[in-house]
Coordinates of C-alpha atoms and ligand atoms in Angstrom, one line a residue:
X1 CA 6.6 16.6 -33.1
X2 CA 3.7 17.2 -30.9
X3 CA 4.2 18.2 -27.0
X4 CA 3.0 16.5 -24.6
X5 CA 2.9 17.5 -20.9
X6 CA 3.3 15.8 -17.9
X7 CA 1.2 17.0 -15.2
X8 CA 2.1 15.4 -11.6
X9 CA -0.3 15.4 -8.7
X10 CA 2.0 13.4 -6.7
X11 CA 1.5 15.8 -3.9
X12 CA -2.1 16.6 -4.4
X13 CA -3.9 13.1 -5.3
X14 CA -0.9 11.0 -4.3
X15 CA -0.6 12.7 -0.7
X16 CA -4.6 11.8 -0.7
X17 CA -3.4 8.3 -0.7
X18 CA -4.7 6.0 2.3
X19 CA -1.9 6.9 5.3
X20 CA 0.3 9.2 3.5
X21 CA 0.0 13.0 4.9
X22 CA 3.3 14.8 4.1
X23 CA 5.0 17.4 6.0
X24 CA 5.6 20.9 4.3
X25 CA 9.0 19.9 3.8
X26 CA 9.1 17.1 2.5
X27 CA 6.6 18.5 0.0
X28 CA 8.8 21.1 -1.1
X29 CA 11.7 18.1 -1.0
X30 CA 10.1 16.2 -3.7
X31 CA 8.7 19.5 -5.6
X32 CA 12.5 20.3 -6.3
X33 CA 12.8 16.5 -7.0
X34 CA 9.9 16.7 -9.9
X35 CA 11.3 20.1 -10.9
X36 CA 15.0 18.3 -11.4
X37 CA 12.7 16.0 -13.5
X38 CA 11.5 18.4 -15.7
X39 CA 7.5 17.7 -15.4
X40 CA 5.4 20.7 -17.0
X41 CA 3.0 21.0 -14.2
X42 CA 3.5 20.2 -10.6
X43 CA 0.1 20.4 -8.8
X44 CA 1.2 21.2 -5.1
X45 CA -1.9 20.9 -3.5
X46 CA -5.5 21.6 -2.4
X47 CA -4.5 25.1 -0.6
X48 CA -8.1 25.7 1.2
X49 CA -7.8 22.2 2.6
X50 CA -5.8 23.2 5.1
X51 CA -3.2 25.8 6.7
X52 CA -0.1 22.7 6.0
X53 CA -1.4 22.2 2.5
X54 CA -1.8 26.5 1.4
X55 CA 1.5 27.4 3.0
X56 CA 3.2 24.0 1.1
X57 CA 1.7 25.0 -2.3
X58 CA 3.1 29.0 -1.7
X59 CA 6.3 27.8 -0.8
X60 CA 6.8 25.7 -3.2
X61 CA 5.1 28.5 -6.0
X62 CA 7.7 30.9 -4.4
X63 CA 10.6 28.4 -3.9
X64 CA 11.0 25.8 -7.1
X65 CA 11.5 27.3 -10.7
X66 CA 10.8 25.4 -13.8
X67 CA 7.5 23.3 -13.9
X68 CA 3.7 25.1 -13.8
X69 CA 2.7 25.1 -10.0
X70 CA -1.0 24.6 -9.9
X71 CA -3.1 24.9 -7.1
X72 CA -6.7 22.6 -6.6
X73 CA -10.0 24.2 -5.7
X74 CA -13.7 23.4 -6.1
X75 CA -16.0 25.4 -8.0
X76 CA -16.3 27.9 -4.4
X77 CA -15.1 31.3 -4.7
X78 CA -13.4 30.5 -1.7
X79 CA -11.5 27.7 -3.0
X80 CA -10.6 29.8 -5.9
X81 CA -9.3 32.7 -4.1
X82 CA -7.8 30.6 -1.5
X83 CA -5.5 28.8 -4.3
X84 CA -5.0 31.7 -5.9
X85 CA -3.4 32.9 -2.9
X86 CA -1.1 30.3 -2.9
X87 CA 0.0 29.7 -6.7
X88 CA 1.0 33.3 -7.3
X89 CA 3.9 33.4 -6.3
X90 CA 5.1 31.0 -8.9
X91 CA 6.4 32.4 -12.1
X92 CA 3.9 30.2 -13.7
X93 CA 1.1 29.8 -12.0
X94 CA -1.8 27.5 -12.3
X95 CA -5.7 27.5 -11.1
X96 CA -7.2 23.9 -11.7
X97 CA -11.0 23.8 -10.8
X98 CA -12.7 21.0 -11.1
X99 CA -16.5 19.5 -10.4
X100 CA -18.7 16.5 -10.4
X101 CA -20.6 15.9 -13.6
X102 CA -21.8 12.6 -13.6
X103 CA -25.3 12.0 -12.4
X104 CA -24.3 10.4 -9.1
X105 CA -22.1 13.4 -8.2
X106 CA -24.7 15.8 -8.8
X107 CA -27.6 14.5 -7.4
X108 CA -25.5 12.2 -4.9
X109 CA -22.6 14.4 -3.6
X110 CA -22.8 18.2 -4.8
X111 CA -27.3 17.6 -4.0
X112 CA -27.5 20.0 -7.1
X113 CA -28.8 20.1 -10.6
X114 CA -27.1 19.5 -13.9
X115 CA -28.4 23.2 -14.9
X116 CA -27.2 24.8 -11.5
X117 CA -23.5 22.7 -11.9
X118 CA -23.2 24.0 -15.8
X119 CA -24.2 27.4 -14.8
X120 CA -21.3 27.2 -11.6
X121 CA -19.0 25.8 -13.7
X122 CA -18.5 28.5 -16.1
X123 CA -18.7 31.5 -13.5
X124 CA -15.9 29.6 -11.5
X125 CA -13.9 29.1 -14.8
X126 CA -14.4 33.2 -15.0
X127 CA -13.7 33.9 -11.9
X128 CA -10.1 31.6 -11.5
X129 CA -9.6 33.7 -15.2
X130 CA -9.9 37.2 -13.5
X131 CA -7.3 36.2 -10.8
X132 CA -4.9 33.8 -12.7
X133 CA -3.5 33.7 -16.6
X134 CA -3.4 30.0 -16.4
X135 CA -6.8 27.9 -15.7
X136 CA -7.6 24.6 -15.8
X137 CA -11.2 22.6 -15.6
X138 CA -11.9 19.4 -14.4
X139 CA -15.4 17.4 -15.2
X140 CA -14.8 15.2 -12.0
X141 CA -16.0 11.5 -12.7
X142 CA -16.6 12.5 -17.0
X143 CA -16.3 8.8 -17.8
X144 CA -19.5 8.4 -16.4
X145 CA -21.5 11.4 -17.3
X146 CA -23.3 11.8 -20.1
X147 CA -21.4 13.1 -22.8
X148 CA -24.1 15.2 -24.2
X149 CA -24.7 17.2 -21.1
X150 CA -20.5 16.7 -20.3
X151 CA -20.3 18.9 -23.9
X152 CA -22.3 21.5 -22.2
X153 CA -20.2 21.6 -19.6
X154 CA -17.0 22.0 -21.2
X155 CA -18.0 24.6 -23.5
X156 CA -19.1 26.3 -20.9
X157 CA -15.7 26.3 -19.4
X158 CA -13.7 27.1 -22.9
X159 CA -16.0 29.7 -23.2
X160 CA -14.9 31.1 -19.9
X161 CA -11.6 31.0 -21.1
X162 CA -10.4 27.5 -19.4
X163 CA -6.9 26.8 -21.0
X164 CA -6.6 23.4 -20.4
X165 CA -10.2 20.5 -19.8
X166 CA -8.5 17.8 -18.1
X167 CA -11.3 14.4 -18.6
X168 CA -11.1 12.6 -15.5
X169 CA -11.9 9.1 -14.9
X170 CA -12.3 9.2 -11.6
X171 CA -13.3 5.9 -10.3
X172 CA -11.0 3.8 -12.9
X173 CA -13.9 2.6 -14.7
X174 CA -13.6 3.5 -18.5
X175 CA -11.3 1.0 -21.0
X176 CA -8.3 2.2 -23.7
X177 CA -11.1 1.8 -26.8
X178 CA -14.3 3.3 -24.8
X179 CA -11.9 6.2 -23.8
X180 CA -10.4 7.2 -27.0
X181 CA -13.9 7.1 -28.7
X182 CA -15.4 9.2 -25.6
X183 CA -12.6 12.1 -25.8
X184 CA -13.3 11.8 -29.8
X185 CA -16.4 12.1 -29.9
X186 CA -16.3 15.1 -26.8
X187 CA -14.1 16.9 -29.0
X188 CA -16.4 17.0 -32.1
X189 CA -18.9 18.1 -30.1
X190 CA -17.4 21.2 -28.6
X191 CA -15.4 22.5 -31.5
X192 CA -13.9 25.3 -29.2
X193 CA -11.5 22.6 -27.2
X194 CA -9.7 22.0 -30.4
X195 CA -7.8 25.1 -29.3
X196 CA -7.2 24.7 -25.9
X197 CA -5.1 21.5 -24.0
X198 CA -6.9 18.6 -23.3
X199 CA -5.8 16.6 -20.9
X200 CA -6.7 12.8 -18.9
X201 CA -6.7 12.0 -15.6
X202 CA -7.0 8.2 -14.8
X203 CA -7.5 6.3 -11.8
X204 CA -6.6 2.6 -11.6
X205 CA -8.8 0.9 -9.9
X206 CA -9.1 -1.7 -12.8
X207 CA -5.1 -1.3 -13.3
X208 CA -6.1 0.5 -16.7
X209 CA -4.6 3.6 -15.7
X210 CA -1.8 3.9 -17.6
X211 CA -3.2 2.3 -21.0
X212 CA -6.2 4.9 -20.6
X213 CA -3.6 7.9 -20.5
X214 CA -1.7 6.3 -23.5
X215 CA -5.3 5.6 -25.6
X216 CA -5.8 9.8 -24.9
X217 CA -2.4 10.4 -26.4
X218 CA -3.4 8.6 -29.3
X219 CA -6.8 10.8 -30.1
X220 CA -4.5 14.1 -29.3
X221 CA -4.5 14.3 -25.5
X222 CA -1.9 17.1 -24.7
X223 CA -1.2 16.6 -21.2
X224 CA -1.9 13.7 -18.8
X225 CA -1.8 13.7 -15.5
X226 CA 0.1 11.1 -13.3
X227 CA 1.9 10.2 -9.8
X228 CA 5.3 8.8 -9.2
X229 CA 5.1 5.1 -8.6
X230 CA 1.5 5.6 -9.1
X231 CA 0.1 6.9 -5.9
X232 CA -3.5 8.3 -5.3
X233 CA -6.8 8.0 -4.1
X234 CA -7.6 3.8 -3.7
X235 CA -5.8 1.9 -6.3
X236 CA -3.9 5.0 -7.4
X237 CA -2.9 7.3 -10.3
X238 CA -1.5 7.0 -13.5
X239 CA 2.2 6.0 -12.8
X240 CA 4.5 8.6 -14.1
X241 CA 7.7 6.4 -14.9
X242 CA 4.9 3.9 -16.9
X243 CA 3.4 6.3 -18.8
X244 CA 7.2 8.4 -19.7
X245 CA 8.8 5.6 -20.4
X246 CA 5.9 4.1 -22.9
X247 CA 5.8 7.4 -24.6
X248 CA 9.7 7.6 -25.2
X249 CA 10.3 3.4 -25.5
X250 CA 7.4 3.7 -28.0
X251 CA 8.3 6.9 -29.6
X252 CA 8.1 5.4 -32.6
X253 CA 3.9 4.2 -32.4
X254 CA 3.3 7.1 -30.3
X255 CA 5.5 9.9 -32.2
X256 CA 5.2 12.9 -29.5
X257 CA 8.1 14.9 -27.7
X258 CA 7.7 14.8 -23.6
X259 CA 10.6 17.2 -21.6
X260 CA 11.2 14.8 -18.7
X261 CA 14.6 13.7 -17.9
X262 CA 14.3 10.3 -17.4
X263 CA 17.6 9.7 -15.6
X264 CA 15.6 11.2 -12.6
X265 CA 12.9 8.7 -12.5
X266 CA 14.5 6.4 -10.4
X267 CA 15.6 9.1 -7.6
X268 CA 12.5 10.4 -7.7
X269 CA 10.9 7.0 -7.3
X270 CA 13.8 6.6 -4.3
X271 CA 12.5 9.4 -2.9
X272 CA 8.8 8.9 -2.7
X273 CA 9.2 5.4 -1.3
X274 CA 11.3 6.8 1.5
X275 CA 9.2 9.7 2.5
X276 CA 5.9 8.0 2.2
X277 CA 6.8 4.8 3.3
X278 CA 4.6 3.2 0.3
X279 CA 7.1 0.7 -0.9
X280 CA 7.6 -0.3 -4.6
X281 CA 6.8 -3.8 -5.8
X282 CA 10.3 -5.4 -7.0
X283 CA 8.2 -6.5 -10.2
X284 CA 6.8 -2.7 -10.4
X285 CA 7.7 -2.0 -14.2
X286 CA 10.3 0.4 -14.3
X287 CA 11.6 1.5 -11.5
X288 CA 11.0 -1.8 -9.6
X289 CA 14.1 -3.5 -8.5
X290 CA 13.3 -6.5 -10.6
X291 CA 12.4 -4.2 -13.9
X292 CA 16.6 -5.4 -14.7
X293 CA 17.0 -8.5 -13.6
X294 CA 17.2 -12.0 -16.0
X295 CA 16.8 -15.1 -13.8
X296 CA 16.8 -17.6 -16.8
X297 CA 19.7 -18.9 -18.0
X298 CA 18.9 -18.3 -21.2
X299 CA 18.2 -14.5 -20.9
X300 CA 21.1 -14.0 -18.9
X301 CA 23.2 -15.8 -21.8
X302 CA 21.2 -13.7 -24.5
X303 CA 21.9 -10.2 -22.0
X304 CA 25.5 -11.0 -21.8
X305 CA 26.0 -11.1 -25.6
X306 CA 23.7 -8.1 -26.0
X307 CA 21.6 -6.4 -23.6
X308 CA 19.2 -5.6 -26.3
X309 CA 18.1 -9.6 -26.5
X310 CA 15.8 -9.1 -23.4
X311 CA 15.7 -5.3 -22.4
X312 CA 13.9 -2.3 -24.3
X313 CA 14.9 0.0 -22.3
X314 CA 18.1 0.8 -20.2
X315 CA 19.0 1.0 -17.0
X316 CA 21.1 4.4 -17.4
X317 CA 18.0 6.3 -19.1
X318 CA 16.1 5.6 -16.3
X319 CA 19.3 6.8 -14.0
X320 CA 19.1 3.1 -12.7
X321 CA 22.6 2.3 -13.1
X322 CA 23.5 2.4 -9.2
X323 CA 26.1 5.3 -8.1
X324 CA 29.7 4.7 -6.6
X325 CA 28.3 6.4 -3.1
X326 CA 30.5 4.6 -0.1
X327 CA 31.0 6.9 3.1
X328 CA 32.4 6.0 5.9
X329 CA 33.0 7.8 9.5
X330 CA 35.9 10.2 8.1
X331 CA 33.6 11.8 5.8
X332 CA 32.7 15.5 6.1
X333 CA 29.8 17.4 5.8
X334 CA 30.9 18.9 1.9
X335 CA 31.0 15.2 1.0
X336 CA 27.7 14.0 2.4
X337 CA 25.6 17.2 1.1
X338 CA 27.2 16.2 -2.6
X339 CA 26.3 12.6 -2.0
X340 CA 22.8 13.8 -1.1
X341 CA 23.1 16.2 -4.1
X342 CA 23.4 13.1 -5.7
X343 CA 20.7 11.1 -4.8
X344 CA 17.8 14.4 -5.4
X345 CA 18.1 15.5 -1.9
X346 CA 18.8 19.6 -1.4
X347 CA 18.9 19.2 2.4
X348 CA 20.0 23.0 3.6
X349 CA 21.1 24.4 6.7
X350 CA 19.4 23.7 10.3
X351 CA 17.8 19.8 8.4
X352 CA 21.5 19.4 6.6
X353 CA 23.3 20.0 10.2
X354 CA 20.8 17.1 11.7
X355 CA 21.6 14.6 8.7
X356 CA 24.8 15.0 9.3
X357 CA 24.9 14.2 13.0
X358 CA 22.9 11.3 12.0
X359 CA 25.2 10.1 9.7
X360 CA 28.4 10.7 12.1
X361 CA 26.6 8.4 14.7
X362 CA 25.6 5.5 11.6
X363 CA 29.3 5.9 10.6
X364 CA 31.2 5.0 14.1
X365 CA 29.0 1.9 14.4
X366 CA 28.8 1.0 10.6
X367 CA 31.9 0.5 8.2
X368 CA 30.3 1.9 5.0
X369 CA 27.6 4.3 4.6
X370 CA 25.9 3.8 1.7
X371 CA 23.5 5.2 -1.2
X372 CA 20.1 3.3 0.4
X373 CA 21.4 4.5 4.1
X374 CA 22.0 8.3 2.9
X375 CA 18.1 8.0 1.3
X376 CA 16.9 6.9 4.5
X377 CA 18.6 9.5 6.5
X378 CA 17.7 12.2 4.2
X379 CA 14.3 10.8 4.0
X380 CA 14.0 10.9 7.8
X381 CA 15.5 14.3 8.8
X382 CA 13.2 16.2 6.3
X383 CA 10.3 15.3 7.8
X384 CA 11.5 15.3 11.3
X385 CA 9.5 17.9 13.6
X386 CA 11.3 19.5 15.9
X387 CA 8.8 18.6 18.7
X388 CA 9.0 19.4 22.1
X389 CA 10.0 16.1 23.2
X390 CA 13.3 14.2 22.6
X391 CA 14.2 10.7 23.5
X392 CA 17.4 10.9 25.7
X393 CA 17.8 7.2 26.4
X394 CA 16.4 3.8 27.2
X395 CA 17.3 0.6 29.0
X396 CA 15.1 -2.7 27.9
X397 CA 15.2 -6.1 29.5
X398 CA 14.0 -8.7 27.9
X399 CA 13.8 -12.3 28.8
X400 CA 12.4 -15.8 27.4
X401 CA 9.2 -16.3 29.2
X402 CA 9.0 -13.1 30.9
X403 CA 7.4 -9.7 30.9
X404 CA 10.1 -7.2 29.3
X405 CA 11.0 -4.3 31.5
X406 CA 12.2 -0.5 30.0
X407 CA 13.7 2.8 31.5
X408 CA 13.2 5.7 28.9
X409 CA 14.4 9.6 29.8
X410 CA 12.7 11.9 27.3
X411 CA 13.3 15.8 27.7
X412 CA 10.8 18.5 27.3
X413 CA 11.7 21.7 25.9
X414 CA 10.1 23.8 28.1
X415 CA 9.9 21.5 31.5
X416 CA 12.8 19.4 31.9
X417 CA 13.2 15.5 31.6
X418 CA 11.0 12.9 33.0
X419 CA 11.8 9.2 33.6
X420 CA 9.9 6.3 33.7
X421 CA 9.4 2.7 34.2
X422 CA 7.2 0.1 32.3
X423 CA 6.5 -3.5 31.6
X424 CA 5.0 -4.8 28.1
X425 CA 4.7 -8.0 25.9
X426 CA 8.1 -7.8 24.7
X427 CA 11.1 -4.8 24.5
X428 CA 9.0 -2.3 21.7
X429 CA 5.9 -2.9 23.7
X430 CA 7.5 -2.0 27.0
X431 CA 9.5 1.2 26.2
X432 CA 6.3 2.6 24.3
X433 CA 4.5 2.1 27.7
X434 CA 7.5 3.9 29.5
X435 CA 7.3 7.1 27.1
X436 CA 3.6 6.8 27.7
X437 CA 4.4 7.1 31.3
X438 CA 7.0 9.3 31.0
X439 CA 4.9 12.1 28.8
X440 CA 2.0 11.3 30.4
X441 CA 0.4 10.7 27.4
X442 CA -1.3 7.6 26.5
X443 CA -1.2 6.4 22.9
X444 CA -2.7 3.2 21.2
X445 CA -0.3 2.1 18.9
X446 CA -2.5 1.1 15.2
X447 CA 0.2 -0.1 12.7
X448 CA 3.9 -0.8 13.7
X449 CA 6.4 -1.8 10.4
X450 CA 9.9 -2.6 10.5
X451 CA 12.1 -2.6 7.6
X452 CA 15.8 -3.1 7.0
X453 CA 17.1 -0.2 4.8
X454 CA 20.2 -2.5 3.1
X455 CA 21.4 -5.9 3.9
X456 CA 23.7 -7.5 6.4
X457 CA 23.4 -8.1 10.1
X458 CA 24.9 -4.0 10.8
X459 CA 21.8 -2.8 8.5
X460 CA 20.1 0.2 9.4
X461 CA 16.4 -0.3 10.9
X462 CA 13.5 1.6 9.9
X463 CA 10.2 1.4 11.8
X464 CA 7.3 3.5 10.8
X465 CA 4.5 3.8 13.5
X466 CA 0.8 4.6 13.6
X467 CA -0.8 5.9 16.9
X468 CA -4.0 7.0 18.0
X469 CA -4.4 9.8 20.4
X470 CA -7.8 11.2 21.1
X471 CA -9.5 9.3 18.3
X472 CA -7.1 10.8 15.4
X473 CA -3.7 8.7 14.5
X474 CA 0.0 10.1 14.1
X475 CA 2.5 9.0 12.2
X476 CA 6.5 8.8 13.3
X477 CA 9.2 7.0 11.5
X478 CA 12.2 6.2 13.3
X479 CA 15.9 5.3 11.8
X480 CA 18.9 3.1 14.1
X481 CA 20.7 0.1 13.8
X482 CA 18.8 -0.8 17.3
X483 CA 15.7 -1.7 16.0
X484 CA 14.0 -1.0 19.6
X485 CA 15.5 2.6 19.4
X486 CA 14.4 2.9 15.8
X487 CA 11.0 2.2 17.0
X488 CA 11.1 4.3 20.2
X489 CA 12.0 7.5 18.6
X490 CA 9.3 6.9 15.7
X491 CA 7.0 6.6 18.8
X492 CA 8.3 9.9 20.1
X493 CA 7.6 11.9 16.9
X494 CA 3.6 10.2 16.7
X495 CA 4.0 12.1 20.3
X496 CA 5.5 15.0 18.8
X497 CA 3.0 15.5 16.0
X498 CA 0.1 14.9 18.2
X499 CA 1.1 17.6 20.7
X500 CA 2.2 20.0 17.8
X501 CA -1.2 19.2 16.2
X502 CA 0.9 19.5 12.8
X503 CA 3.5 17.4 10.0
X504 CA 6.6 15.3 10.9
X505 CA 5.0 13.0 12.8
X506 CA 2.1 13.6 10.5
X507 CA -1.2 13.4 10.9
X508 CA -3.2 10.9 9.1
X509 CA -6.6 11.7 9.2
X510 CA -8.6 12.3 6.3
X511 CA -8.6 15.7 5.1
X512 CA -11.9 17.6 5.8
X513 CA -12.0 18.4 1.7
X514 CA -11.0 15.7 -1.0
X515 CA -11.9 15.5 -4.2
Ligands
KIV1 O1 -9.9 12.0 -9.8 C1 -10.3 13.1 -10.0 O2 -11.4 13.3 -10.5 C2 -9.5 14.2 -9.5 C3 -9.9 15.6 -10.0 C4 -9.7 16.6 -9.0 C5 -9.2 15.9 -11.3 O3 -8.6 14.0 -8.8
ZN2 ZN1 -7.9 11.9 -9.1

């Protein structure tokens, strides 16, 4: 059977998704996550983007053993050597250059010529060759470039030596038949790629995505490129569990071999939910909480008798099939690491000591931990940022009809604690104008979401935050059964990150660099 291999840019185009900037550990979190999933390529990132981004893709080249670790870079020499710097330490290590082709990009973006971008294009290719075995090339927006002068291109880059030519359709724009008949007809044009990978990338802006990666499987594509739960720039990626799941449900139209393990798909979905804070649709095919459920009477009668009556796939490939996790407050730290095991999470030392304080608190006030409240602790301590600030406590007043009053006492590392008093519209508002008094800080608070991680009325809260300081916005996330707590330590971190300038509370401005 032919190999196909699953390439996921979860942390390279699915970080660039709007609002989601992840910490460097998280990032290597979920690259141990995809590794446990057994994709063939993770790409870590876009290492010259920034000092976060190059030191996440080296630790997770040095740190997770299994997949490909590519590294992104434009056609600079900079960007080359830069991600080259980072990928090598992997035992497999990946260069993937890439370039607009299209007529817009050229003219529009890289103000170039076709000639000047074919001539680049190869020397780059050369150059990513002299530093690393393993080089890929990406024609950035292909679907719209014309495919005579898109043939010169990628010779140029097989000629260089490029391993794998990875079409990208970049804006979403191409359709399953157009596609297949473009890659066909690119492929008898540079006889040369018939020995080296090709591979799709495909954007969803027309929610074509995944039936584009699937039409470049059928005309020989050997690798496509996806995101869990189908993150990335605008509408998104290729979804990972979509396009798995129609290859292996349809192994019998599609009649290639992929290595994922499919019983991770559904922690790994877990996991990027709860560390991005992009939630997944309950109808979300596959891994949505719905993708099981029969509400008619007659499909429940018909999955009763047989499951097979109204499900093609099941619940246990997909490692859907819920776990037996229950902790409560007489639980030690040996059970809640294998519970964590459990649920993807490889949460070591100083983080592991902090979840498990967490959990020890969650315990005495709730009578069963479980599975969803683990997640969301895990979730939480390995992006928290040990800032210089720390909430110590808060008192809130708040009345029908009248202004709601809040004490906070937050501690700084280095100069001691500082109280303060405020009034707002209402309890959150009013202890986020405390800790501004208190830090002397003053924030503007851009998004505020609350979510309850499980049912019942002793559920854990989970706010997520946006606040602008100085014209750029932070985020914080914040985890208690007191929702005002919840949302006054997310506050803190947003203070946190904006003082550290780095991850945890993350930054979410745009990137200077993004493809
Ligand atoms: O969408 C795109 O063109 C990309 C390239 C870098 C492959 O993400
Ligand atoms: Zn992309």
């Amino acid at each position: 059977m032919r190999r196909v291999q699953i390439f996921d840019t979860t942390l390279r185009d699915g970080e660039q998704s709007p609002g989601i900037s992840l910490s460097v550990e998280e990032k290597v979190e979920i690259a141990h996550q995809l590794a446990r999933l057994k994709v063939d390529v993770i790409e870590a990132g876009f290492p010259i983007t920034s000092e976060g981004d190059f030191e996440s893709v080296s630790r997770i080249a040095s740190e997770v053993r299994g997949p490909t670790v590519a590294g992104l870079a434009r056609i600079e020499t900079p960007d080359i050597e830069r991600a080259w710097e980072a990928v090598k330490w992997s035992k497999r290590p990946r260069i993937h250059t890439f370039v607009g082709t299209s007529d817009l990009h050229i003219e529009h973006q890289m103000r170039s010529t076709r000639e000047e971008i074919l001539e680049r294009a190869g020397e780059a290719v050369r150059l990513a060759k002299s530093l690393c075995e393993n080089v890929e090339f990406s024609p950035m927006d292909a679907t719209r470039t014309d495919i005579g002068y898109l043939a010169e291109v990628v010779a140029a880059a097989v000629e260089a030596g490029a391993d794998v030519v990875n079409i990208a359709d970049t804006v979403g724009y191409t359709i399953p038949i157009e596609f297949a008949a473009f890659l066909r007809e690119l492929r008898d044009r540079v006889p040369g790629l018939k020995e080296r990978v090709l591979s799709v990338h495909c954007h969803d802006d027309l929610g074509l995505a995944v039936a584009n990666s699937l039409a470049g499987v059928e005309v020989g594509a050997g690798q496509i490129e996806v995101a869990v739960n189908g993150i990335g720039e605008r509408a998104g990626n290729a979804s990972l569990e979509e396009v798995v799941m129609a290859l292996k449900t349809r192994g019998d139209h599609y009649g290639v071999d992929i290595g994922v393990e499919t019983r991770q798909l559904a922690n790994a979905s877990r996991m990027i939910s709860n560390i991005t804070g992009y939630e997944v649709p309950p109808n979300k095919a596959v891994v949505g909480r719905n993708a099981f459920l029969h509400e008619s009477g007659i499909h429940q009668d018909g999955v009763l008798k047989d499951r097979r009556t109204f499900e093609i796939m099941t619940k246990e490939d997909i490692g859907l099939e819920g776990t037996n996790i229950f902790l409560g407050k007489h639980s030690g730290r040996h059970a809640l690491k294998d519970a964590l095991e459990e649920l993807g999470y490889t949460l070591e030392g100083e983080v592991l000591k902090r979840a498990f304080v967490r959990f020890k608190e969650i315990a005495d006030h709730k009578k069963t931990v479980t599975a969803a409240d683990l997640e969301a602790i895990a979730a939480d301590e390995v992006g928290s940022f040990e800032g210089k600030f720390v909430l110590d406590s808060f008192r809130v007043v708040a009345a029908t009809g009248r202004q709601s009053r809040a004490a906070v006492a937050i501690s700084h590392q280095d100069h001691g604690t500082f109280e303060a008093e405020a009034e707002g519209e209402g309890p959150v508002d009013a202890v986020f104008q405390a800790i501004d008094a208190a830090t002397n800080i003053k924030g503007r608070l851009t998004d505020f979401r609350i979510d309850a991680v499980t049912g019942g009325k002793d559920a854990l809260g989970e706010v997520r935050v946006s606040v602008e300081f100085e014209g750029a916005e932070y985020a914080g996330r914040g985890l208690s059964q007191d929702v005002v707590e919840a949302a006054a330590r997310a506050y803190v971190r947003a203070v946190n990150g904006y003082t550290a300038g780095k991850a945890g509370a993350t930054r979410v401005t745009s990137k200077a660099v993004t493809p």
